[in-house]
Structure formats: C-alpha cells, structure tokens
mmCIF file of C-alpha atoms and ligand atoms in Angstrom:
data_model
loop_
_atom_site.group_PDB
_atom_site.id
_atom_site.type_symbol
_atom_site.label_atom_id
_atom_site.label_comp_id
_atom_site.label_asym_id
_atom_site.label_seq_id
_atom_site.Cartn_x
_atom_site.Cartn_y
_atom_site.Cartn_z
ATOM 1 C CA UNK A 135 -29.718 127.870 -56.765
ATOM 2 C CA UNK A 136 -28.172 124.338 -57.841
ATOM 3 C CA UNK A 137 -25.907 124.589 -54.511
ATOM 4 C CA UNK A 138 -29.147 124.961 -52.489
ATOM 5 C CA UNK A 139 -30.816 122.143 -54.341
ATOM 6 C CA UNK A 140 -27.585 119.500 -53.768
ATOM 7 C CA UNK A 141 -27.541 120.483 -50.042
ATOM 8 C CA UNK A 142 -31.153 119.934 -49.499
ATOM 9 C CA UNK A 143 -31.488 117.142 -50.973
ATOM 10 C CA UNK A 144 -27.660 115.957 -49.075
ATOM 11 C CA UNK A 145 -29.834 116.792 -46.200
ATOM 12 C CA UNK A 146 -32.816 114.524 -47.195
ATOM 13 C CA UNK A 147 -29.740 111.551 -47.513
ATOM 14 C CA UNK A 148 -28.493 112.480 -44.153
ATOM 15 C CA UNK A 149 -31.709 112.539 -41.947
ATOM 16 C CA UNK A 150 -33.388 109.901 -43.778
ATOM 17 C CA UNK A 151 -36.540 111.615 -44.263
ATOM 18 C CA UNK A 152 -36.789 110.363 -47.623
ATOM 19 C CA UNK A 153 -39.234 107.949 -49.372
ATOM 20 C CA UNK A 154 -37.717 105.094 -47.860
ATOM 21 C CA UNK A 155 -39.415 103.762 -44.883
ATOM 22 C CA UNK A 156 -37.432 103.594 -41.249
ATOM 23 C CA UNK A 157 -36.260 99.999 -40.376
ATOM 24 C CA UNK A 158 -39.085 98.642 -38.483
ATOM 25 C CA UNK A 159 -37.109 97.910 -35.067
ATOM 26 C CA UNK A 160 -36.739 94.113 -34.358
ATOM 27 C CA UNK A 161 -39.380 95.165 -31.208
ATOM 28 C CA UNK A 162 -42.531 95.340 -33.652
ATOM 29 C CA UNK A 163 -41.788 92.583 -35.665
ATOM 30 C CA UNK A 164 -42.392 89.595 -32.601
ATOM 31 C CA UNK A 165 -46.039 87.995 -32.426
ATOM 32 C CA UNK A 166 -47.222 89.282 -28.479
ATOM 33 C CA UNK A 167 -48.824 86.739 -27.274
ATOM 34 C CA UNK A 168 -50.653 87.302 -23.635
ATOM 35 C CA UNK A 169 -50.995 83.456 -22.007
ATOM 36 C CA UNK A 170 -53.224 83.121 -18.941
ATOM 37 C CA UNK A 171 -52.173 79.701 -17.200
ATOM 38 C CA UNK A 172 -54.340 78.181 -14.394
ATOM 39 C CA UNK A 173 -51.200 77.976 -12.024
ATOM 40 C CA UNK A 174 -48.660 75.246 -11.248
ATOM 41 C CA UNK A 175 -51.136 72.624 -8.914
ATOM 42 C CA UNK A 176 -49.609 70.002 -10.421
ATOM 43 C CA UNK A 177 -46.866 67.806 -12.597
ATOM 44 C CA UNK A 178 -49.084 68.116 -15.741
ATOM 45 C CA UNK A 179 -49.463 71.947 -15.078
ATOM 46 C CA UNK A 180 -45.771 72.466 -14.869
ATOM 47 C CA UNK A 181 -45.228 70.803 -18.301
ATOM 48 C CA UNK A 182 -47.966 72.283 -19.750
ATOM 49 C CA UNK A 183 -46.470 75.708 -18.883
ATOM 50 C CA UNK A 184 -42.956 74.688 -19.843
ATOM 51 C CA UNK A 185 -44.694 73.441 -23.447
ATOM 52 C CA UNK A 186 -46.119 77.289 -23.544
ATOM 53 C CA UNK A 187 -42.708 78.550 -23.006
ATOM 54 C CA UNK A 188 -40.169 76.462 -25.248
ATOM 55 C CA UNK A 189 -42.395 77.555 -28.280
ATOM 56 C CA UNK A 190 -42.820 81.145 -28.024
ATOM 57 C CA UNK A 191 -39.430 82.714 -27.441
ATOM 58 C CA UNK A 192 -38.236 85.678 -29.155
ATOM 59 C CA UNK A 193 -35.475 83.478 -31.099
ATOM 60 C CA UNK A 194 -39.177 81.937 -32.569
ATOM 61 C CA UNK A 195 -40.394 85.662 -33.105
ATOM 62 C CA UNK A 196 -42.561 85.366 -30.090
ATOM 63 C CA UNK A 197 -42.882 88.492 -27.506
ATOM 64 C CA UNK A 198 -44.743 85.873 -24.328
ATOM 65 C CA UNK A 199 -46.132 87.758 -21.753
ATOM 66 C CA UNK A 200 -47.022 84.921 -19.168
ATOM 67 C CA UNK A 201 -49.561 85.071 -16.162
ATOM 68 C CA UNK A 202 -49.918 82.674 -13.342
ATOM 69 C CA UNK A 203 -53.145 82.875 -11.814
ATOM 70 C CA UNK A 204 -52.751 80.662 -8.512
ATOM 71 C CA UNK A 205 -55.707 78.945 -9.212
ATOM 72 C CA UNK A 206 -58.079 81.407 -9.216
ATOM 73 C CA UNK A 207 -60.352 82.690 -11.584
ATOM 74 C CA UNK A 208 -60.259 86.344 -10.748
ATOM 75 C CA UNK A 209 -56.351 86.484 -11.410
ATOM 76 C CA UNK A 210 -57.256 85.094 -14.945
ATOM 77 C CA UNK A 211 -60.034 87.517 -15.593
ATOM 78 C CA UNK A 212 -57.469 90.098 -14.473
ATOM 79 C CA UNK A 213 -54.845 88.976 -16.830
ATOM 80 C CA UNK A 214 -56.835 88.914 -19.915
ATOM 81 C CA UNK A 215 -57.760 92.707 -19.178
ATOM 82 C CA UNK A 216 -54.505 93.407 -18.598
ATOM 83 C CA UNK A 217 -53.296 91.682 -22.272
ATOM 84 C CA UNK A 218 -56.536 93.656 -24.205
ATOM 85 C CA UNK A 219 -55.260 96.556 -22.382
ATOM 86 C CA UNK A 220 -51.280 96.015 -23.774
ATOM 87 C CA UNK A 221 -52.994 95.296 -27.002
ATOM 88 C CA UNK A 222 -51.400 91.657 -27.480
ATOM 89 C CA UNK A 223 -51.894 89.855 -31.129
ATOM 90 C CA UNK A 224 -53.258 86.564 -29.307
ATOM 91 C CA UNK A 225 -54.751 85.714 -26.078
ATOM 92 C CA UNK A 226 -54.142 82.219 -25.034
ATOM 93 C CA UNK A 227 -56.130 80.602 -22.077
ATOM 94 C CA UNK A 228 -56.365 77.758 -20.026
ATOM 95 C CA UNK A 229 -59.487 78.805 -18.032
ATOM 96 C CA UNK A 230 -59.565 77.384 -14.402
ATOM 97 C CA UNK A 231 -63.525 76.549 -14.732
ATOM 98 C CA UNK A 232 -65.704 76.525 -17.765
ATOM 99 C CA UNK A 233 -68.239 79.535 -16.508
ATOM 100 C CA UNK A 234 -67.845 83.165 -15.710
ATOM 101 C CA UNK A 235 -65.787 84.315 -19.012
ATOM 102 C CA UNK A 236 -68.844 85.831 -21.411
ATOM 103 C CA UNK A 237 -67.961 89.495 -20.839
ATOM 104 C CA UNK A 238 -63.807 89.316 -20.870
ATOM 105 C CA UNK A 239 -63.942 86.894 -23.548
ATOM 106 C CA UNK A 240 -66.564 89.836 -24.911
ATOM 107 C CA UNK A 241 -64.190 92.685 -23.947
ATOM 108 C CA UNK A 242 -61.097 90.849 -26.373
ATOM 109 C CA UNK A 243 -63.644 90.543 -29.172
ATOM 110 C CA UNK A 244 -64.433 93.995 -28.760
ATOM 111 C CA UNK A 245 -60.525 94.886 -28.605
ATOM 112 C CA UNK A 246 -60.353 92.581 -31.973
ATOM 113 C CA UNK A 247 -57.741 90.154 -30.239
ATOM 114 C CA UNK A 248 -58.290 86.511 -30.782
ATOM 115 C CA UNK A 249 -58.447 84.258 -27.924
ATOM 116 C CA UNK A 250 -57.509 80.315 -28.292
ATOM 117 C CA UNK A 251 -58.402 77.954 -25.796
ATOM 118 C CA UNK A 252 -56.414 75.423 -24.244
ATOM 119 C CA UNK A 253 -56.572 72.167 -22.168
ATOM 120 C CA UNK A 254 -59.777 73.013 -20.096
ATOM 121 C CA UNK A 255 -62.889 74.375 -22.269
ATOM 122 C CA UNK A 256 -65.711 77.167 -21.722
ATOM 123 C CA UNK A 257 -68.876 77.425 -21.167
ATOM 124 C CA UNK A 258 -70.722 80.113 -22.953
ATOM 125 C CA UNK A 259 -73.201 81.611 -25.336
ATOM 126 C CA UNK A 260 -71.668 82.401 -28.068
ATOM 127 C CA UNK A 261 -68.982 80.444 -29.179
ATOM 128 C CA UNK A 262 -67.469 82.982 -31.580
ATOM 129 C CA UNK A 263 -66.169 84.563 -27.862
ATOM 130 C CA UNK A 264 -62.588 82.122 -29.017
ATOM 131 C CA UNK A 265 -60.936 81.400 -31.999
ATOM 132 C CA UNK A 266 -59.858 78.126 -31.637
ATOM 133 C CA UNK A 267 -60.199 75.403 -28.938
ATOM 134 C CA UNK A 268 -57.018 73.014 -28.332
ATOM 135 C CA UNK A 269 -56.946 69.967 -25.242
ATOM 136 C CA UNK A 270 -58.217 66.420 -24.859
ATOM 137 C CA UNK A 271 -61.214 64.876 -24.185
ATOM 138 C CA UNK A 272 -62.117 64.474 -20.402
ATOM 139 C CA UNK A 273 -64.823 62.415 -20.965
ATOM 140 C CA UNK A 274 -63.334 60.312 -23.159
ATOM 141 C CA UNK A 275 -60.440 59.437 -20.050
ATOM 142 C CA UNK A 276 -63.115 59.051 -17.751
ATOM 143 C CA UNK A 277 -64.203 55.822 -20.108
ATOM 144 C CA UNK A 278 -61.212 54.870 -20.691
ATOM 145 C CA UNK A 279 -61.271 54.354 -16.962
ATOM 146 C CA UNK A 280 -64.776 53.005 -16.844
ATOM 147 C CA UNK A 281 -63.982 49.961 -19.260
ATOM 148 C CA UNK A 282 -61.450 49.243 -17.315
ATOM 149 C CA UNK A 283 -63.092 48.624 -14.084
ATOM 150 C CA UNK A 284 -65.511 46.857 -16.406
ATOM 151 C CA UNK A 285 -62.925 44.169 -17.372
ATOM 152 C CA UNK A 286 -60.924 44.026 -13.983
ATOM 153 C CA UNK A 287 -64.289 43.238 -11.629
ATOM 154 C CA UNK A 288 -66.608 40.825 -12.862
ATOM 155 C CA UNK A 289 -69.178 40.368 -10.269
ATOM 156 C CA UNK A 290 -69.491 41.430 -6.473
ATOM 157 C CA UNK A 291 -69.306 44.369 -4.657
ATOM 158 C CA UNK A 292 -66.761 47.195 -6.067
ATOM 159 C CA UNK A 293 -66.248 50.023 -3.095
ATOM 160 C CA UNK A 294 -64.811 52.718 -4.875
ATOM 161 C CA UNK A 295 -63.553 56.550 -3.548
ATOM 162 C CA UNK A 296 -63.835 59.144 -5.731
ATOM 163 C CA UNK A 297 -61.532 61.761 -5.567
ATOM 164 C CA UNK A 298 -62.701 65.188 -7.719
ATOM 165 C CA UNK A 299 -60.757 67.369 -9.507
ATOM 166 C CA UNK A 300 -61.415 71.357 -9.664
ATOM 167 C CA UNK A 301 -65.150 71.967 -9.342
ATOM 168 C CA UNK A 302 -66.729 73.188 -12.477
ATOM 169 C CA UNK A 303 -63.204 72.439 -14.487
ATOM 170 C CA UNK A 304 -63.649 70.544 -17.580
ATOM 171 C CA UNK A 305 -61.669 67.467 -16.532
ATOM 172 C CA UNK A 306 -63.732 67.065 -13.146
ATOM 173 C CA UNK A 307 -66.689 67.318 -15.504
ATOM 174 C CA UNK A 308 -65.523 65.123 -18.053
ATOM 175 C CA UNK A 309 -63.872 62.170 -15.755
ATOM 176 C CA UNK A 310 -66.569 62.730 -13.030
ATOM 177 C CA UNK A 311 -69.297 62.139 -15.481
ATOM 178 C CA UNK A 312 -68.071 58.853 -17.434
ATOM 179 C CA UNK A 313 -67.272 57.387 -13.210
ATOM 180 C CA UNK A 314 -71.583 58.670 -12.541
ATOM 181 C CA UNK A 315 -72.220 56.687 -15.691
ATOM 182 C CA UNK A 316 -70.464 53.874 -14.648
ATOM 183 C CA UNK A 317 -71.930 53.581 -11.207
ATOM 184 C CA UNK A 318 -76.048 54.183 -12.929
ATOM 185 C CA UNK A 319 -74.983 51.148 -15.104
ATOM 186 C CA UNK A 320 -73.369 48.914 -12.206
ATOM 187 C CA UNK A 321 -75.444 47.858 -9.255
ATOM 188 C CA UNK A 322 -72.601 46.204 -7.802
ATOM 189 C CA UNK A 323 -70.650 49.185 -8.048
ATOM 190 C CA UNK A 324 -70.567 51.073 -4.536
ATOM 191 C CA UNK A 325 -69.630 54.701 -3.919
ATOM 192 C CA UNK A 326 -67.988 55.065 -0.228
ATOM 193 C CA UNK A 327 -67.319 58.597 -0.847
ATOM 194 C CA UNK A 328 -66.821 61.534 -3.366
ATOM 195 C CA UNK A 329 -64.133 64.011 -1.950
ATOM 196 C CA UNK A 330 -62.850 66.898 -3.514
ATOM 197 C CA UNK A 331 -59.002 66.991 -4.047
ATOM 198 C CA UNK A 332 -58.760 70.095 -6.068
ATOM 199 C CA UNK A 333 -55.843 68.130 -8.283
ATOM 200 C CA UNK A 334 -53.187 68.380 -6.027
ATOM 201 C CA UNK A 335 -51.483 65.951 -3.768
ATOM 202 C CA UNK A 336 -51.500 68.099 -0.402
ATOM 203 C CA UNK A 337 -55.477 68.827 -0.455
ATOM 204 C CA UNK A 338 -55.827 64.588 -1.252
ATOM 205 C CA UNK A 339 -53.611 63.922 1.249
ATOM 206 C CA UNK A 340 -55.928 65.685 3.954
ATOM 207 C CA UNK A 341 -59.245 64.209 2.793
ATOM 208 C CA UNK A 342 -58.002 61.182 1.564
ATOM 209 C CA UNK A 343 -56.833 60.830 5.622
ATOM 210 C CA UNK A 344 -59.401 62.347 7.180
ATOM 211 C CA UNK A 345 -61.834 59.921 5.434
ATOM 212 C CA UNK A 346 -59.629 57.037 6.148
ATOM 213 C CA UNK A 347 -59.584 57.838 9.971
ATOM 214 C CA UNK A 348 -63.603 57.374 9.976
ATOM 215 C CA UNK A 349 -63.717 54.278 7.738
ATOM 216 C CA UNK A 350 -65.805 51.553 9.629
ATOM 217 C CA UNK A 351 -62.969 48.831 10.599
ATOM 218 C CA UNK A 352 -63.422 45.704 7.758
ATOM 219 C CA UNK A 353 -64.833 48.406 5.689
ATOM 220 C CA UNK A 354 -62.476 47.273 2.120
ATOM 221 C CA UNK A 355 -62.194 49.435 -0.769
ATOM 222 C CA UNK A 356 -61.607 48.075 -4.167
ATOM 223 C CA UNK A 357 -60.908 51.398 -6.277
ATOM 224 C CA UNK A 358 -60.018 54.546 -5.579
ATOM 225 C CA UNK A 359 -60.742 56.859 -9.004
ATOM 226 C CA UNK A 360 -58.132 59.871 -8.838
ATOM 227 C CA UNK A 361 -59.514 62.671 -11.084
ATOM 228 C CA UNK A 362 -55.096 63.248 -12.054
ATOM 229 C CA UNK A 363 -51.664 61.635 -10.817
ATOM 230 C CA UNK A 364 -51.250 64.455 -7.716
ATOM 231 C CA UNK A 365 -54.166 63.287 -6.270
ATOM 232 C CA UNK A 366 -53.181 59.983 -6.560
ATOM 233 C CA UNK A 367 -49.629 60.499 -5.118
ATOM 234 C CA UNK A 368 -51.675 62.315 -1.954
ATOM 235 C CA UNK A 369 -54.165 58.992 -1.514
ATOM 236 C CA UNK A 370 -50.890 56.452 -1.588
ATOM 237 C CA UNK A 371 -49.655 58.125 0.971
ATOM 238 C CA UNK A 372 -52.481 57.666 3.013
ATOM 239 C CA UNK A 373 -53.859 54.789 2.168
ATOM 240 C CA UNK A 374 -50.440 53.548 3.301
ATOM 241 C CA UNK A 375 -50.294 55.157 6.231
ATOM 242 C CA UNK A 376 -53.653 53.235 6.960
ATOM 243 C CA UNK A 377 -52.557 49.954 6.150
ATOM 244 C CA UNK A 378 -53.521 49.080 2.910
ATOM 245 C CA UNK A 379 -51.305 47.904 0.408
ATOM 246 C CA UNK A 380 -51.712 49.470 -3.291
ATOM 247 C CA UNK A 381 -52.223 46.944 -6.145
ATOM 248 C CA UNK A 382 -53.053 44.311 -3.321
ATOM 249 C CA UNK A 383 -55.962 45.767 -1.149
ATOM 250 C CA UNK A 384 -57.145 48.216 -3.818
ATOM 251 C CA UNK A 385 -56.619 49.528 -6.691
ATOM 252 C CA UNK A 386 -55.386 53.323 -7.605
ATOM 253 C CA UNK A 387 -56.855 54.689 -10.817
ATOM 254 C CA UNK A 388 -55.330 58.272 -12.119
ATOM 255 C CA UNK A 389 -55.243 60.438 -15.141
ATOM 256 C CA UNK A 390 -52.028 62.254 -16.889
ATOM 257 C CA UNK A 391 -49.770 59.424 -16.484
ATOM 258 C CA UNK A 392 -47.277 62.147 -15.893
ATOM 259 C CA UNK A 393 -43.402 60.280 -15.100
ATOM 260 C CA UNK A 394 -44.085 59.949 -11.274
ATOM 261 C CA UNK A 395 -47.301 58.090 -11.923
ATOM 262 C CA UNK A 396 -45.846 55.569 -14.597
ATOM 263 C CA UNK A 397 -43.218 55.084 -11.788
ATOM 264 C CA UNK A 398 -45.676 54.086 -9.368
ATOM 265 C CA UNK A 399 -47.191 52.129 -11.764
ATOM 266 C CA UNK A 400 -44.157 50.203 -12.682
ATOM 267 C CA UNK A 401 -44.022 49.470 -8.681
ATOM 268 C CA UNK A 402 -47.226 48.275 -8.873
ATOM 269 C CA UNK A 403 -49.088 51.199 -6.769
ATOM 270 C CA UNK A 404 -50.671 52.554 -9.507
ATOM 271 C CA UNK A 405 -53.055 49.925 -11.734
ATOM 272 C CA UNK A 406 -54.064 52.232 -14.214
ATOM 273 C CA UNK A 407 -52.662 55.797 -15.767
ATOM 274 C CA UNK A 408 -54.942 57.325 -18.216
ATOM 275 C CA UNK A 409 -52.472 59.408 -20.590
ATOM 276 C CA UNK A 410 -53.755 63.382 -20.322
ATOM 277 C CA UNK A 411 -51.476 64.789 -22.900
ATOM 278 C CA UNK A 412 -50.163 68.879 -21.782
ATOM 279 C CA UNK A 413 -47.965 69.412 -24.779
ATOM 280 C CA UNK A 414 -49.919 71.838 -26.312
ATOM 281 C CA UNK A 415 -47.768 74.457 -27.125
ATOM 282 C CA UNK A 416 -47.096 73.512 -30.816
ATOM 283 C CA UNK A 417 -50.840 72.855 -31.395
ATOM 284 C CA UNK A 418 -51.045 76.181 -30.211
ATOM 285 C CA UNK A 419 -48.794 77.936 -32.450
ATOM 286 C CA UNK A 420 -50.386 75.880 -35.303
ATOM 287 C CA UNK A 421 -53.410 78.056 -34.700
ATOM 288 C CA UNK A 422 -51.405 81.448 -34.412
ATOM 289 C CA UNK A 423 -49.569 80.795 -37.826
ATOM 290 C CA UNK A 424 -52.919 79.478 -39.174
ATOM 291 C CA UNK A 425 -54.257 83.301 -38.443
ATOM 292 C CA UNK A 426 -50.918 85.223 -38.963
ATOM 293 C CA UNK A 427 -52.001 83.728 -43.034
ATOM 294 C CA UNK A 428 -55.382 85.195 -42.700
ATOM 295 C CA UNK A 429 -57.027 81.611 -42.572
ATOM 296 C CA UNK A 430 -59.695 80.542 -40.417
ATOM 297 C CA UNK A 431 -58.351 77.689 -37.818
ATOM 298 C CA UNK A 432 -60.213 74.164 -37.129
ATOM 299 C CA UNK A 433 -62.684 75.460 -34.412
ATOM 300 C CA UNK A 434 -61.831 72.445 -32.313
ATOM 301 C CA UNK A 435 -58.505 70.279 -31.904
ATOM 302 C CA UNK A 436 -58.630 66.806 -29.809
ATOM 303 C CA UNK A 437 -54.946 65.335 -28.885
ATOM 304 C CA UNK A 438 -53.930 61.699 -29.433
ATOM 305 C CA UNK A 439 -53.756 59.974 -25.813
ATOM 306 C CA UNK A 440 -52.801 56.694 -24.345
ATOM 307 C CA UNK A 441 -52.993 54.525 -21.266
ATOM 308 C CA UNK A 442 -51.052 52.757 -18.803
ATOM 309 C CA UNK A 443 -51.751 49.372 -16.589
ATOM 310 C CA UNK A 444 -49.181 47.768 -13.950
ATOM 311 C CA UNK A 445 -49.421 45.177 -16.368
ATOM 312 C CA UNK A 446 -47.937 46.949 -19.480
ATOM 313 C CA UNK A 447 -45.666 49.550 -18.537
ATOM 314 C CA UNK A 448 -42.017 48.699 -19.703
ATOM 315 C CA UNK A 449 -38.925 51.104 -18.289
ATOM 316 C CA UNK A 450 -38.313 52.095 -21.621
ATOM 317 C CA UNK A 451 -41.744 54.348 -21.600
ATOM 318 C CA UNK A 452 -40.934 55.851 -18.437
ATOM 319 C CA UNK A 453 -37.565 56.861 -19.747
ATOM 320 C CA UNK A 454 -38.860 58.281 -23.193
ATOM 321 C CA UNK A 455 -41.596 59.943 -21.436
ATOM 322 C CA UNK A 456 -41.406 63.888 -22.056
ATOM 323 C CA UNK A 457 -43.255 64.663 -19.109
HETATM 324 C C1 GZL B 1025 -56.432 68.202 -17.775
HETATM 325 C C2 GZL B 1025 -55.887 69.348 -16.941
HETATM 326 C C3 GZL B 1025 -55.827 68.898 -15.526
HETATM 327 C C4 GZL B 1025 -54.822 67.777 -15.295
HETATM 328 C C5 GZL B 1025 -54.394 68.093 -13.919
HETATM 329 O O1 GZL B 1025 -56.855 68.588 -19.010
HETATM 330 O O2 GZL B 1025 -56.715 70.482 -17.014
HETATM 331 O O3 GZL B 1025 -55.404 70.001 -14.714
HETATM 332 O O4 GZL B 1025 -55.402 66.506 -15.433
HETATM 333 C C6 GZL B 1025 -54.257 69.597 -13.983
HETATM 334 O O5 GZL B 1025 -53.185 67.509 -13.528
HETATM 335 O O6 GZL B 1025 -54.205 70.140 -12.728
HETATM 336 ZN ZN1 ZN B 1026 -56.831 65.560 -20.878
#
C-alpha cells in the first residue's frame, strides 16, 4: 500500500497536477491593446502613430494590435469590431470624424472593453460610450490664430483663403469655427474662398491651384489660414507657382508646427505655426495604468501647446523639435 501511495503521489510531482498553479505563459501576462489610427495623411499623423508605437511594445508588457484605416471611417468601425471580437483589454481611437460611432462604441461597452479617445473627439449621446478622452483643443488653435491676425492687420481690407481640414473632424471644427468667429467680428476681414484640403498637401495642392488659375488678375490675398502644415506645404507650392512670394505678398498661417513647417517658417514662408501637439502615447498609457489599478481616469485630458512666428523661431527649436 505505502509503495502505491509514494508512486502516486511521485506521479502528482512529475505531471504537475498538483496544487500549484501552471506558470501563466509570458503570452497572457501583456496588456492587448487594439489602436484604430485615422491613417498616415500627414507629418503629424506619422508621429502620432510612431508615439502609439514606442510606448506599447511587448518589452513595456504591451501586446499592440495596430489598424490603419486610410482615412476612412468604415475601416475604423471595422477595426474596433474586429478588437471586441479578439477580446482586447483597451480600445484606443483616433476617430476620423466626430459622428457615426454610438453603436460600435455601444458594441465595446457591451463586450466590457474600455475605449480611450485620442487627438480628434466624438460626438455622441452618451458619453459613458469612452473611458477617457486625450488631444488638444482645436478651438483653442483656431484663436490662437485669430489674435494673431488681430495684431498683424490693423485696418483695411484682409483677403484671406481658407483651406479646411477633414469635414466633420474635430480640428476642422475647432480651427474652422474660431476663423467664422473672426470674420462675424471683422468687417474688414474678406473671405475669397473656403476650399477643402482634406489635411494633406496633394489634395491643397490641386485646389489651392485650381483656385489660383481663376483668381481675377490684381485680385491680392493677405492670408491664407491652413487648417495643418500639409496643407500649407501644398498652397506654397502653388502660390509660388503663381507668383506670389510667401511672407511678402501674403501670409501662410498653419497648425502642428510639425519640423517641415518651423523650417519654412525660419525661411520666412510660413508667418505663423500653431503648435498641435501628437505625442500622445504616454498620456495614453497614463489612462491604461490608471484602470489596470482599478481607478477611474480624468474623463478629459487637454495637452500643453505652443506657437511659432517668422519672427521668433530660433534653429535651436527646429533642432530639438521631436516631431
Ligand atoms: C489634430 C489632428 C490633425 C492634424 C493634422 O488634432 O487630428 O489631423 O492637425 C492631422 O495634421 O491630419
Ligand atoms: Zn491639436
């Protein structure tokens, strides 16, 4: 009897179906995190991805599973289903437009899977739908801009082009809405034109030209308001193309103030850079670890930014400059 007890319980040893618990496999112990990124339209996108991606690796104890959505909407909608449906701890997104996300933001609550917000914002109901909400303030840029034009034209006519970012997103809403201010407040303020340049430098390029072809000869224009730097980098190379001179004939306004734009803006080309900061990713995992503890994160999270005129920008800025 004894013999049989000693090898049974030799066996138990061997196979390890003890008491003590199987070492959980490295696998199960990362945080999955599902990010849906608007795509790669522009300078600030890129870094803003490459922000995401430095902070959660698996050295970190980060599983990222990351999703490009080419600019469109449906890709992200996609993507989240596709995270609830992999069960992922967070869902982070940087939603292309503020509307059409009640039911997949619905769907992850339902799935209990928080989602945090960053950069752009949503519009809906019920703003349990996300955790936490991480970015800058659009409309705050736009004024930034705003006062600006205040103290560079006095008096007299000020022709400005307006050059939109995404429809609908919340940066176009935010920086298109301090410009409409602007313009209800300033008589002398004249809009030649609103154009859509969908932030990127080839779409500006195209509308920024077409526009110039048609512009009545003598017609000046004082401002043109780029909605970020890629649009700006598209009307430059028009408005050269046409003749003017930038920082002489008329002034280039942008927001980011990504590397390339404080460049331009050293050379003069670009007057003002509103600083639209896309380091988000340890803001982000501020949040995550905030939950991981079982607290409740600050609902809503504003960055810090800056700005730039010809005037002010030293070489030693665009050299430090992370992005
Ligand atoms: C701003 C961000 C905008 C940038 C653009 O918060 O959403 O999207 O200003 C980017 O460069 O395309
Ligand atoms: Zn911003």
């Amino acid at each position: 009897m004894k013999r049989l007890i000693c090898l049974i319980l030799a066996l138990i040893l061997m196979t390890g179906c003890g008491k003590q618990e199987p070492e959980q496999p490295e696998e199960e112990t990362l945080i999955v995190v599902g990010i849906s990124q608007v795509g790669a339209e522009s300078d600030w996108r890129v870094a803003n991805s490459e922000s995401m991606k430095s902070v959660f690796t698996e050295s970190r104890g980060y599983r990222l599973l990351f999703e490009d959505a080419r600019q469109i909407q449906e890709n992200q909608i996609i993507a989240v289903r596709r995270f609830i449906q992999q069960r992922v701890d967070y869902i982070v997104l940087m939603p292309l437009s503020e509307t059409g996300w009640d039911s997949v933001l619905q769907e992850a609550r339902d799935a209990g899977i928080p989602v945090i917000l960053v950069d752009r914002m949503v519009d809906v109901e019920d703003d349990s739908l996300y955790a936490a909400h991480v970015g800058s303030d659009c409309y705050a840029e736009g004024r930034k801009a705003v006062t600006w034009m205040e103290r560079c034209y006095r008096g007299g006519p000020v022709n400005i082009v307006h050059i939109q970012g995404t429809p609908g997103s919340t940066p176009q809403l935010g920086r298109t809405g301090a410009l409409e201010e602007g313009l209800a407040a300033h008589d002398n303020w004249n809009l030649l034109a609103r154009l859509d340049g969908d932030f990127t430098q080839a779409k500006t390029y195209e509308v920024m030209s077409r526009f110039l072809d048609e512009l009545p000869p003598g017609q000046g224009i004082d401002v043109v308001y780029c909605e970020n730097d890629n649009e700006a980098f598209g009307a430059i190379e028009a408005l050269e193309k046409h003749g003017f001179r930038c920082g002489r004939d008329v002034n280039v306004i942008c927001f980011d103030a990504t590397r390339n734009a404080l460049k331009l803006c050293k050379e003069g080309k670009i007057a003002l850079a509103v600083e639209c900061n896309p380091l988000l990713g340890p803001l982000v995992e501020e949040i995550i670890q905030t939950m991981e503890a079982g607290q409740i994160p600050q609902k809503q999270h504003y960055i810090e930014e800056k700005q730039f005129t010809s005037k002010t920008i030293t070489q030693q800025m665009i050299d430090s400059r992370e992005y």
